[in-house]
Coordinates of N, CA and C in Angstrom, one line a residue:
M138 N 72.5 104.9 97.8 CA 72.3 105.6 98.4 C 74.2 104.8 99.7
D139 N 75.3 106.0 99.3 CA 76.7 105.9 99.8 C 76.6 105.0 101.0
T140 N 76.6 104.6 102.0 CA 76.5 104.4 103.0 C 78.8 103.5 103.2
H141 N 79.0 103.4 102.3 CA 80.5 102.7 102.8 C 80.9 102.9 102.8
G142 N 81.6 104.5 102.2 CA 82.6 105.4 101.0 C 83.6 105.1 102.4
E143 N 84.7 106.2 101.7 CA 86.0 106.2 102.8 C 85.7 107.5 104.3
V144 N 85.8 107.6 105.3 CA 86.2 108.3 106.0 C 86.7 109.4 106.2
A145 N 87.0 110.1 105.7 CA 88.8 111.4 105.0 C 88.7 111.1 107.0
G146 N 90.2 112.6 107.5 CA 90.0 113.0 109.1 C 90.4 114.9 107.7
L147 N 89.8 115.4 109.1 CA 89.8 117.1 109.0 C 91.2 117.8 109.8
L148 N 91.9 117.9 110.2 CA 91.9 118.2 111.6 C 93.0 119.6 111.0
L149 N 92.0 120.4 112.1 CA 92.7 122.4 111.8 C 93.7 122.5 112.8
A150 N 94.3 122.4 112.3 CA 95.8 122.8 113.1 C 96.0 123.8 113.0
A151 N 96.1 124.9 112.6 CA 97.0 126.0 111.9 C 97.4 127.3 112.2
G152 N 96.8 127.7 113.8 CA 96.3 128.0 114.7 C 97.2 128.6 115.2
G153 N 97.6 130.2 115.1 CA 99.8 130.2 115.8 C 99.2 130.9 117.2
G154 N 98.2 130.4 117.8 CA 97.8 130.4 119.6 C 98.8 132.1 119.9
R155 N 98.1 133.2 119.4 CA 97.4 134.5 120.0 C 97.5 134.3 120.9
R156 N 96.4 134.2 122.4 CA 96.2 134.2 123.8 C 96.8 133.1 124.5
L157 N 98.3 132.8 123.8 CA 99.5 131.8 124.2 C 100.8 132.8 124.4
G158 N 100.6 133.7 123.7 CA 101.9 134.6 123.2 C 102.7 134.1 121.8
G159 N 101.8 133.5 121.4 CA 102.7 133.1 120.2 C 102.9 132.2 119.6
R160 N 102.4 130.9 120.9 CA 103.1 129.4 121.0 C 102.2 128.5 120.1
P161 N 103.0 128.8 118.9 CA 101.3 128.1 118.1 C 101.2 126.3 118.0
K162 N 99.8 126.2 118.2 CA 98.8 125.4 119.3 C 99.9 123.2 118.3
A163 N 99.9 123.4 117.1 CA 100.5 121.6 116.6 C 101.8 121.7 117.4
L164 N 102.2 122.6 117.4 CA 103.4 122.4 118.6 C 103.2 122.2 119.9
L165 N 102.4 122.8 120.4 CA 102.5 122.8 122.0 C 102.5 121.0 122.6
S166 N 103.9 121.0 122.9 CA 104.2 119.7 123.7 C 102.9 119.2 124.2
H167 N 102.7 117.3 124.3 CA 101.6 117.4 125.1 C 102.1 115.5 124.7
R168 N 102.4 114.5 126.5 CA 103.2 113.4 126.8 C 104.2 113.4 125.8
G169 N 104.7 114.7 125.7 CA 106.2 114.5 124.7 C 106.4 114.6 123.9
R170 N 105.8 114.8 123.1 CA 105.5 115.1 121.8 C 104.1 116.0 120.6
P171 N 104.8 116.8 119.7 CA 103.5 117.8 119.5 C 102.9 117.6 119.5
L172 N 101.5 119.0 120.1 CA 100.0 118.0 120.0 C 99.8 117.4 118.4
V173 N 99.7 117.9 117.8 CA 100.1 117.5 116.2 C 99.8 116.2 116.7
E174 N 100.7 115.7 116.3 CA 100.9 114.0 116.2 C 99.7 113.0 116.4
H175 N 99.2 113.5 117.9 CA 98.2 113.7 119.0 C 97.0 113.2 118.0
A176 N 96.2 114.0 117.9 CA 95.1 115.1 116.9 C 95.0 114.4 116.0
A177 N 96.5 113.9 115.6 CA 96.5 112.9 114.7 C 96.1 112.0 114.0
A178 N 97.4 110.6 114.9 CA 96.7 109.7 115.5 C 95.3 108.7 116.3
A179 N 94.9 110.1 116.2 CA 93.2 110.1 117.3 C 91.8 109.8 116.7
L180 N 92.4 111.0 115.2 CA 91.3 110.4 113.6 C 92.0 109.1 113.2
R181 N 93.6 108.8 113.3 CA 93.1 107.7 112.8 C 92.9 106.0 113.0
A182 N 93.2 106.2 114.4 CA 92.5 105.1 115.6 C 90.8 104.9 115.7
G183 N 90.1 106.4 115.3 CA 89.6 106.9 115.2 C 88.3 106.1 113.8
G184 N 89.2 105.5 112.7 CA 88.4 105.8 112.0 C 88.7 105.6 110.2
C185 N 88.9 106.5 110.6 CA 89.4 107.7 109.3 C 90.4 107.4 108.3
G186 N 90.5 107.3 107.4 CA 91.1 106.4 106.5 C 92.7 107.1 106.4
P187 N 92.2 108.4 104.9 CA 93.4 109.7 104.8 C 92.9 110.8 105.6
V188 N 94.6 111.1 106.1 CA 94.0 112.1 107.5 C 94.4 113.6 106.7
H189 N 94.2 114.9 106.2 CA 94.8 115.6 105.7 C 95.3 116.1 107.3
V190 N 95.7 116.8 107.1 CA 96.3 118.1 108.1 C 96.7 119.7 107.6
V191 N 96.1 120.2 108.2 CA 95.8 122.0 107.6 C 97.2 122.5 108.6
L192 N 97.6 123.7 107.7 CA 99.0 124.0 108.8 C 99.3 125.3 108.2
G193 N 99.1 126.1 109.0 CA 99.5 127.5 109.1 C 100.7 128.5 109.6
A194 N 100.6 128.5 111.2 CA 101.1 128.9 112.0 C 102.5 128.5 112.3
A195 N 103.8 128.2 111.5 CA 105.2 127.7 112.0 C 105.4 126.3 111.1
A196 N 104.9 126.0 110.2 CA 103.8 125.1 109.4 C 105.9 124.7 108.8
E197 N 106.7 125.8 108.3 CA 107.6 125.1 108.1 C 108.7 123.3 109.8
Q198 N 108.6 124.4 111.6 CA 108.6 123.6 112.7 C 107.8 122.5 112.2
V199 N 106.3 122.5 111.7 CA 105.6 121.5 112.9 C 106.0 120.7 111.0
R200 N 106.7 120.9 109.7 CA 106.7 119.4 109.3 C 108.5 118.8 109.6
A201 N 108.8 120.0 110.1 CA 109.8 119.8 110.6 C 110.2 119.0 111.6
G202 N 109.1 118.7 112.5 CA 109.4 118.5 114.6 C 108.5 117.6 114.5
A203 N 107.7 117.1 113.2 CA 106.1 115.8 113.3 C 105.8 115.5 113.2
R204 N 105.8 113.9 113.6 CA 105.9 113.2 112.4 C 104.9 112.5 112.9
L205 N 104.2 112.3 111.1 CA 103.0 112.9 110.7 C 102.9 112.1 110.4
P206 N 103.2 110.3 110.0 CA 103.5 109.3 108.2 C 101.7 109.1 108.3
G207 N 101.7 109.3 106.5 CA 100.7 109.1 106.1 C 99.6 110.5 105.9
C208 N 100.1 110.9 106.1 CA 98.8 112.4 106.2 C 99.4 112.7 105.7
D209 N 98.0 114.0 104.9 CA 98.2 114.7 103.7 C 98.5 116.5 104.0
L210 N 99.4 117.0 103.9 CA 99.8 118.3 105.0 C 99.1 119.7 104.3
V211 N 98.3 119.9 104.4 CA 97.7 121.4 104.4 C 98.0 123.0 104.1
D212 N 99.3 123.5 103.0 CA 99.9 125.0 104.2 C 98.3 125.8 103.1
N213 N 98.1 126.9 105.0 CA 96.9 127.6 104.6 C 97.5 129.2 105.4
P214 N 98.1 129.2 103.7 CA 98.3 131.0 103.3 C 98.3 132.0 104.5
H215 N 97.0 132.3 103.8 CA 95.8 133.1 105.1 C 94.9 132.6 106.5
W216 N 95.9 131.0 106.7 CA 95.2 131.2 108.9 C 94.8 132.3 109.4
A217 N 95.5 134.0 109.0 CA 95.4 135.3 110.3 C 94.1 135.4 110.1
D218 N 93.9 135.1 109.3 CA 92.2 135.9 109.1 C 90.8 135.7 109.4
G219 N 91.6 133.9 110.6 CA 90.3 132.6 111.0 C 90.4 130.8 110.6
M220 N 89.6 130.7 111.3 CA 89.3 128.6 111.5 C 88.0 128.5 109.8
S221 N 87.6 129.3 109.3 CA 86.9 129.2 107.8 C 88.3 129.2 107.1
T222 N 88.8 129.5 107.1 CA 90.6 129.6 105.6 C 91.4 128.2 105.8
S223 N 91.1 128.0 107.0 CA 92.0 126.1 107.3 C 90.8 125.0 106.6
L224 N 89.3 125.9 106.9 CA 88.0 125.2 107.1 C 87.7 124.6 105.6
R225 N 88.1 125.6 104.8 CA 87.9 126.4 103.2 C 89.1 125.0 102.5
A226 N 90.6 125.6 102.8 CA 91.8 124.7 102.5 C 91.7 123.4 102.2
G227 N 91.2 123.3 103.7 CA 91.1 121.1 104.0 C 90.4 120.9 102.9
L228 N 88.9 120.8 102.9 CA 88.1 120.8 102.3 C 87.8 120.7 100.9
A229 N 88.8 121.3 100.3 CA 89.7 122.0 98.5 C 90.2 120.6 99.0
S230 N 91.3 120.2 99.9 CA 92.3 119.5 99.6 C 91.6 118.4 99.2
L231 N 90.4 118.1 100.5 CA 89.8 116.7 100.4 C 89.4 116.3 99.0
A232 N 88.5 117.0 98.3 CA 87.5 117.1 97.2 C 89.1 117.1 96.1
A233 N 89.8 117.4 96.0 CA 91.4 116.8 94.9 C 91.2 115.5 95.3
A234 N 91.2 114.9 96.6 CA 91.4 113.3 96.2 C 90.7 112.5 95.1
R235 N 91.4 111.6 94.9 CA 91.6 110.4 94.1 C 92.0 109.4 94.5
P236 N 90.5 108.8 95.0 CA 89.5 108.9 95.1 C 89.1 109.9 96.7
A237 N 88.6 110.2 95.7 CA 87.3 111.2 97.0 C 86.6 111.2 98.0
P238 N 87.1 111.3 99.4 CA 86.2 110.5 100.3 C 84.4 110.6 100.3
A239 N 84.2 110.0 101.2 CA 82.4 110.3 100.3 C 82.0 111.4 102.0
A240 N 82.9 111.5 103.1 CA 82.6 112.1 104.7 C 84.8 112.2 105.1
A241 N 83.8 113.6 105.8 CA 85.0 114.1 106.8 C 85.4 114.4 107.7
V242 N 85.7 113.6 108.5 CA 85.7 114.5 110.3 C 86.5 115.7 110.3
V243 N 86.0 116.8 111.1 CA 86.4 117.7 111.1 C 86.7 117.2 112.5
T244 N 88.3 117.6 113.1 CA 88.5 117.8 114.5 C 89.6 119.7 114.4
L245 N 89.4 119.7 115.9 CA 90.7 120.4 116.4 C 91.7 120.3 117.2
V246 N 93.1 120.9 116.8 CA 94.4 120.0 117.1 C 94.4 120.6 118.6
D247 N 93.7 122.0 119.6 CA 93.3 122.3 120.3 C 92.8 122.1 121.5
Q248 N 91.6 120.7 121.0 CA 91.3 119.8 121.8 C 92.4 118.1 122.8
P249 N 92.5 118.8 123.3 CA 93.7 117.0 123.9 C 92.7 115.7 124.0
G250 N 91.6 116.7 125.0 CA 90.8 115.5 125.7 C 89.4 114.7 124.0
V251 N 90.6 114.7 122.7 CA 89.0 114.5 122.1 C 90.0 113.5 121.1
G252 N 90.1 112.3 121.5 CA 90.1 111.3 121.5 C 89.7 110.4 120.5
A253 N 90.5 109.6 120.1 CA 90.1 107.9 119.0 C 87.8 107.5 119.7
A254 N 88.0 108.1 120.9 CA 86.1 107.4 121.2 C 85.6 107.5 120.2
A255 N 85.6 109.3 120.6 CA 84.9 110.7 120.4 C 84.8 110.1 118.7
V256 N 86.0 110.2 118.2 CA 85.7 110.0 116.5 C 85.3 108.6 115.9
A257 N 85.5 108.0 116.9 CA 84.2 105.7 116.1 C 83.2 106.8 116.6
R258 N 82.9 107.5 117.8 CA 81.1 107.2 117.3 C 80.4 107.9 116.5
V259 N 81.4 109.6 116.4 CA 80.4 109.8 115.4 C 80.6 109.0 114.4
V260 N 82.1 108.0 113.2 CA 82.6 107.8 112.0 C 81.3 106.7 112.3
A261 N 80.6 105.8 113.5 CA 79.4 105.3 113.8 C 78.5 105.3 113.6
A262 N 77.5 106.6 113.8 CA 76.2 106.5 113.5 C 76.0 107.3 112.7
A263 N 77.6 108.3 111.7 CA 76.9 108.4 110.5 C 77.3 106.7 109.5
R264 N 77.8 106.1 109.9 CA 78.0 104.9 108.6 C 76.5 104.1 109.0
A265 N 75.9 104.4 110.5 CA 74.0 103.9 110.4 C 74.0 104.3 109.7
G266 N 73.3 105.3 109.6 CA 72.4 106.3 108.1 C 72.2 105.9 107.1
D267 N 71.4 106.4 105.8 CA 71.5 106.6 104.9 C 72.3 106.6 103.8
D268 N 72.9 108.1 104.3 CA 73.9 108.1 103.0 C 75.1 108.7 103.2
L269 N 75.9 108.6 103.2 CA 77.3 108.2 104.1 C 77.7 109.6 103.1
L270 N 77.0 110.7 102.2 CA 77.9 111.9 101.2 C 77.0 112.6 101.8
S271 N 75.7 112.5 102.4 CA 75.1 113.5 102.9 C 75.0 113.9 103.9
A272 N 75.9 112.8 105.0 CA 75.5 112.7 106.2 C 75.9 113.6 107.0
L273 N 75.6 114.5 108.4 CA 75.3 116.0 109.1 C 76.1 115.1 110.4
V274 N 76.6 114.9 111.7 CA 77.0 114.3 111.6 C 78.4 115.7 113.9
S275 N 77.3 115.9 114.6 CA 77.6 117.0 115.8 C 78.5 115.7 116.2
A276 N 78.9 116.4 117.2 CA 79.2 115.7 118.5 C 78.7 116.9 120.2
V277 N 77.9 116.0 121.0 CA 77.2 116.5 121.6 C 77.7 116.4 122.8
Y278 N 78.2 117.9 123.8 CA 78.4 117.1 125.7 C 77.7 118.6 126.5
G279 N 76.1 116.7 127.1 CA 75.1 118.2 128.1 C 74.2 118.4 126.6
E280 N 74.0 119.7 126.7 CA 73.4 120.9 125.8 C 74.5 121.3 124.8
R281 N 75.9 121.2 124.8 CA 76.7 122.2 123.8 C 76.9 121.3 122.8
R282 N 76.9 121.7 121.3 CA 76.9 120.8 120.5 C 78.6 121.2 120.6
G283 N 80.0 120.6 119.5 CA 80.9 120.7 120.0 C 81.5 119.6 118.5
H284 N 82.9 119.0 118.2 CA 83.9 117.9 118.0 C 84.2 117.3 118.7
P285 N 83.9 115.3 117.8 CA 84.5 115.8 116.2 C 83.5 116.2 115.0
V286 N 82.9 116.8 114.3 CA 82.0 117.1 113.3 C 82.2 116.2 112.3
L287 N 81.1 115.3 111.4 CA 81.4 114.5 110.2 C 80.3 115.1 109.4
I288 N 81.2 115.3 108.5 CA 80.3 116.8 106.7 C 80.7 115.6 105.7
G289 N 79.1 114.9 105.2 CA 79.0 114.8 104.1 C 79.4 114.9 103.0
A290 N 80.3 114.5 101.8 CA 81.5 115.2 101.2 C 79.9 115.7 100.1
A291 N 78.8 115.8 99.9 CA 78.1 116.9 99.2 C 77.6 117.5 99.2
R292 N 78.1 118.2 101.4 CA 78.0 119.1 101.6 C 79.2 120.2 101.6
W293 N 79.7 119.4 101.4 CA 81.0 120.1 101.6 C 80.9 121.3 100.7
A294 N 80.8 122.2 99.7 CA 81.3 122.6 99.0 C 79.9 124.1 99.2
G295 N 78.9 123.6 100.3 CA 77.6 124.7 101.5 C 78.8 124.6 102.7
V296 N 79.6 124.0 103.3 CA 79.6 123.9 104.1 C 81.4 125.4 104.1
A297 N 81.9 125.1 103.0 CA 82.9 125.8 103.1 C 82.4 127.8 101.6
G298 N 81.3 127.5 101.4 CA 80.4 128.8 100.9 C 80.1 130.1 102.6
S299 N 79.5 129.0 103.4 CA 78.5 129.3 104.6 C 80.7 129.8 105.8
A300 N 81.5 129.4 105.7 CA 82.6 129.6 106.3 C 82.8 130.9 106.1
A301 N 82.8 131.9 107.2 CA 83.2 132.5 107.5 C 84.6 133.4 109.5
G302 N 85.7 133.4 108.9 CA 86.6 134.7 110.5 C 86.8 133.3 111.2
D303 N 86.3 133.4 112.4 CA 86.8 131.8 112.7 C 85.0 131.2 113.5
S304 N 84.4 131.2 112.9 CA 83.1 129.8 113.4 C 84.0 129.4 112.3
G305 N 84.3 128.8 110.9 CA 84.0 128.0 110.4 C 82.8 127.2 110.3
A306 N 82.6 126.0 111.1 CA 80.6 125.3 110.4 C 79.8 125.8 111.0
R307 N 80.5 126.8 111.6 CA 78.8 127.0 113.0 C 77.6 127.9 112.2
A308 N 78.5 128.6 111.5 CA 77.2 128.3 110.3 C 76.4 127.7 109.4
Y309 N 77.5 126.8 108.9 CA 76.4 125.9 108.0 C 75.8 125.2 109.1
L310 N 75.8 124.5 110.2 CA 75.6 123.4 111.2 C 73.7 124.3 112.1
R311 N 74.4 125.2 112.3 CA 72.9 126.2 113.2 C 72.0 125.8 111.4
E312 N 72.3 127.0 110.3 CA 71.6 126.7 109.4 C 70.8 124.7 108.7
H313 N 71.8 124.4 109.3 CA 70.7 123.3 108.9 C 70.7 121.9 109.9
A314 N 70.9 122.5 111.3 CA 70.4 122.0 112.6 C 69.6 120.8 112.5
G315 N 68.1 121.4 111.7 CA 66.9 119.7 112.0 C 67.8 118.9 110.6
Q316 N 68.6 118.7 110.6 CA 69.0 117.2 109.4 C 70.7 116.6 110.0
T317 N 71.1 117.2 110.6 CA 72.1 116.7 112.4 C 71.8 116.1 113.0
L318 N 72.8 115.0 112.6 CA 72.4 114.3 114.4 C 73.1 114.4 115.2
L319 N 72.7 114.4 116.4 CA 74.0 114.2 117.7 C 74.6 113.6 118.6
V320 N 75.4 113.4 118.8 CA 75.6 111.9 119.3 C 76.5 113.1 120.3
D321 N 76.0 111.9 121.6 CA 76.8 112.2 123.1 C 77.9 111.8 123.1
C322 N 79.1 112.0 123.6 CA 80.5 112.1 123.1 C 81.1 112.4 124.5
A323 N 79.3 112.9 125.8 CA 80.6 113.5 127.1 C 80.8 112.3 128.5
D324 N 80.5 111.2 127.4 CA 82.0 110.0 128.7 C 82.8 109.5 128.1
V325 N 82.7 110.3 127.0 CA 84.6 109.6 126.2 C 85.0 110.4 125.8
A326 N 84.6 111.6 125.9 CA 85.5 112.9 125.6 C 85.6 114.3 126.7
D327 N 86.6 114.7 126.4 CA 86.2 116.4 127.1 C 87.2 118.2 126.0
P328 N 85.5 118.6 125.4 CA 86.0 119.0 124.2 C 86.7 120.5 124.6
A329 N 87.7 120.4 126.3 CA 87.5 122.1 126.5 C 89.1 122.1 125.7
D330 N 88.6 123.7 125.3 CA 90.1 124.5 123.9 C 91.5 124.9 125.5
V331 N 92.7 124.3 124.7 CA 93.8 125.1 125.3 C 94.0 126.4 123.8
D332 N 93.6 127.8 124.6 CA 93.8 128.9 124.7 C 94.3 129.7 125.4
T333 N 94.7 129.0 126.4 CA 95.4 130.6 127.1 C 96.0 129.5 128.0
P334 N 97.6 130.1 128.6 CA 98.1 129.2 129.0 C 97.6 129.3 130.8
A335 N 95.7 129.9 131.6 CA 95.8 128.9 132.7 C 95.3 127.8 132.2
E336 N 94.6 127.3 130.6 CA 94.1 125.9 129.7 C 95.4 124.8 129.9
L337 N 96.4 125.0 129.3 CA 97.5 124.5 129.2 C 97.9 123.2 130.4
R338 N 97.3 123.0 131.5 CA 97.0 122.5 132.1 C 96.5 121.5 131.5
L339 N 95.7 121.8 130.4 CA 94.5 120.2 129.6 C 95.8 119.7 129.2
L340 N 97.0 119.9 128.6 CA 97.4 119.3 128.0 C 97.9 118.2 128.9
E341 N 98.0 117.8 130.9 CA 98.5 117.1 131.6 C 97.9 116.6 132.0
S342 N 96.7 116.5 131.0 CA 95.6 115.4 131.7 C 95.5 114.7 131.0
P343 N 94.7 113.3 132.0 CA 94.9 112.0 131.5 C 94.4 111.6 130.0
R344 N 95.2 110.4 129.7 CA 94.6 110.7 127.9 C 93.8 110.2 127.8
P345 N 93.1 110.4 126.4 CA 91.8 110.2 126.0 C 91.3 108.4 125.5
R346 N 90.5 108.2 126.8 CA 90.1 107.1 126.0 C 90.0 106.4 124.7
T347 N 90.7 105.4 124.2 CA 90.7 104.9 122.5 C 89.5 103.9 121.8
E348 N 88.7 103.7 122.9 CA 87.5 102.9 122.9 C 86.5 103.4 122.5
P349 N 86.1 102.4 121.6 CA 84.7 103.2 120.5 C 84.0 103.7 121.9

């Protein structure tokens, strides 16, 4: 049983912000810097080793304008076909890494209220189990499941195979609901997405908590 392997971070940051007038979400300004920087930093501060960031819309601008030290940047030329393409690209990148991580924590770039505290709580719950390679852990907010989601490496192929459109890992998680450990993160994170102009106010919210 593997309970001590490395946990990677997988940040899905390819969205083009269609409902935001075509403003790529990774480049939205949050506390003076691109949103993608904060999301990647939350994964690192939450206990993830390597962090792979999947880029799509305005990828060249993100590479030029965002400071992402120590991150592996993964291009997804099919980003417009939905989140599932970014999830598959990110998992493939992680699977090809050497050494390959034992698990990955998946987060979304457009959730500024999900910070290091939620990541750390999900990672700790997975490490407390019997087998990190087969772990499946999801943050929960009240009755709503959300991110971060930790997926053991033994499950990556199954997740990639079931991902379609904008659903990401939703179908796999639904099929394996009985095997998913739910971790309450409502006291340390806010899973609200920045999808519309009205929701840009979320970028002015207080800094997410960083302690587990």
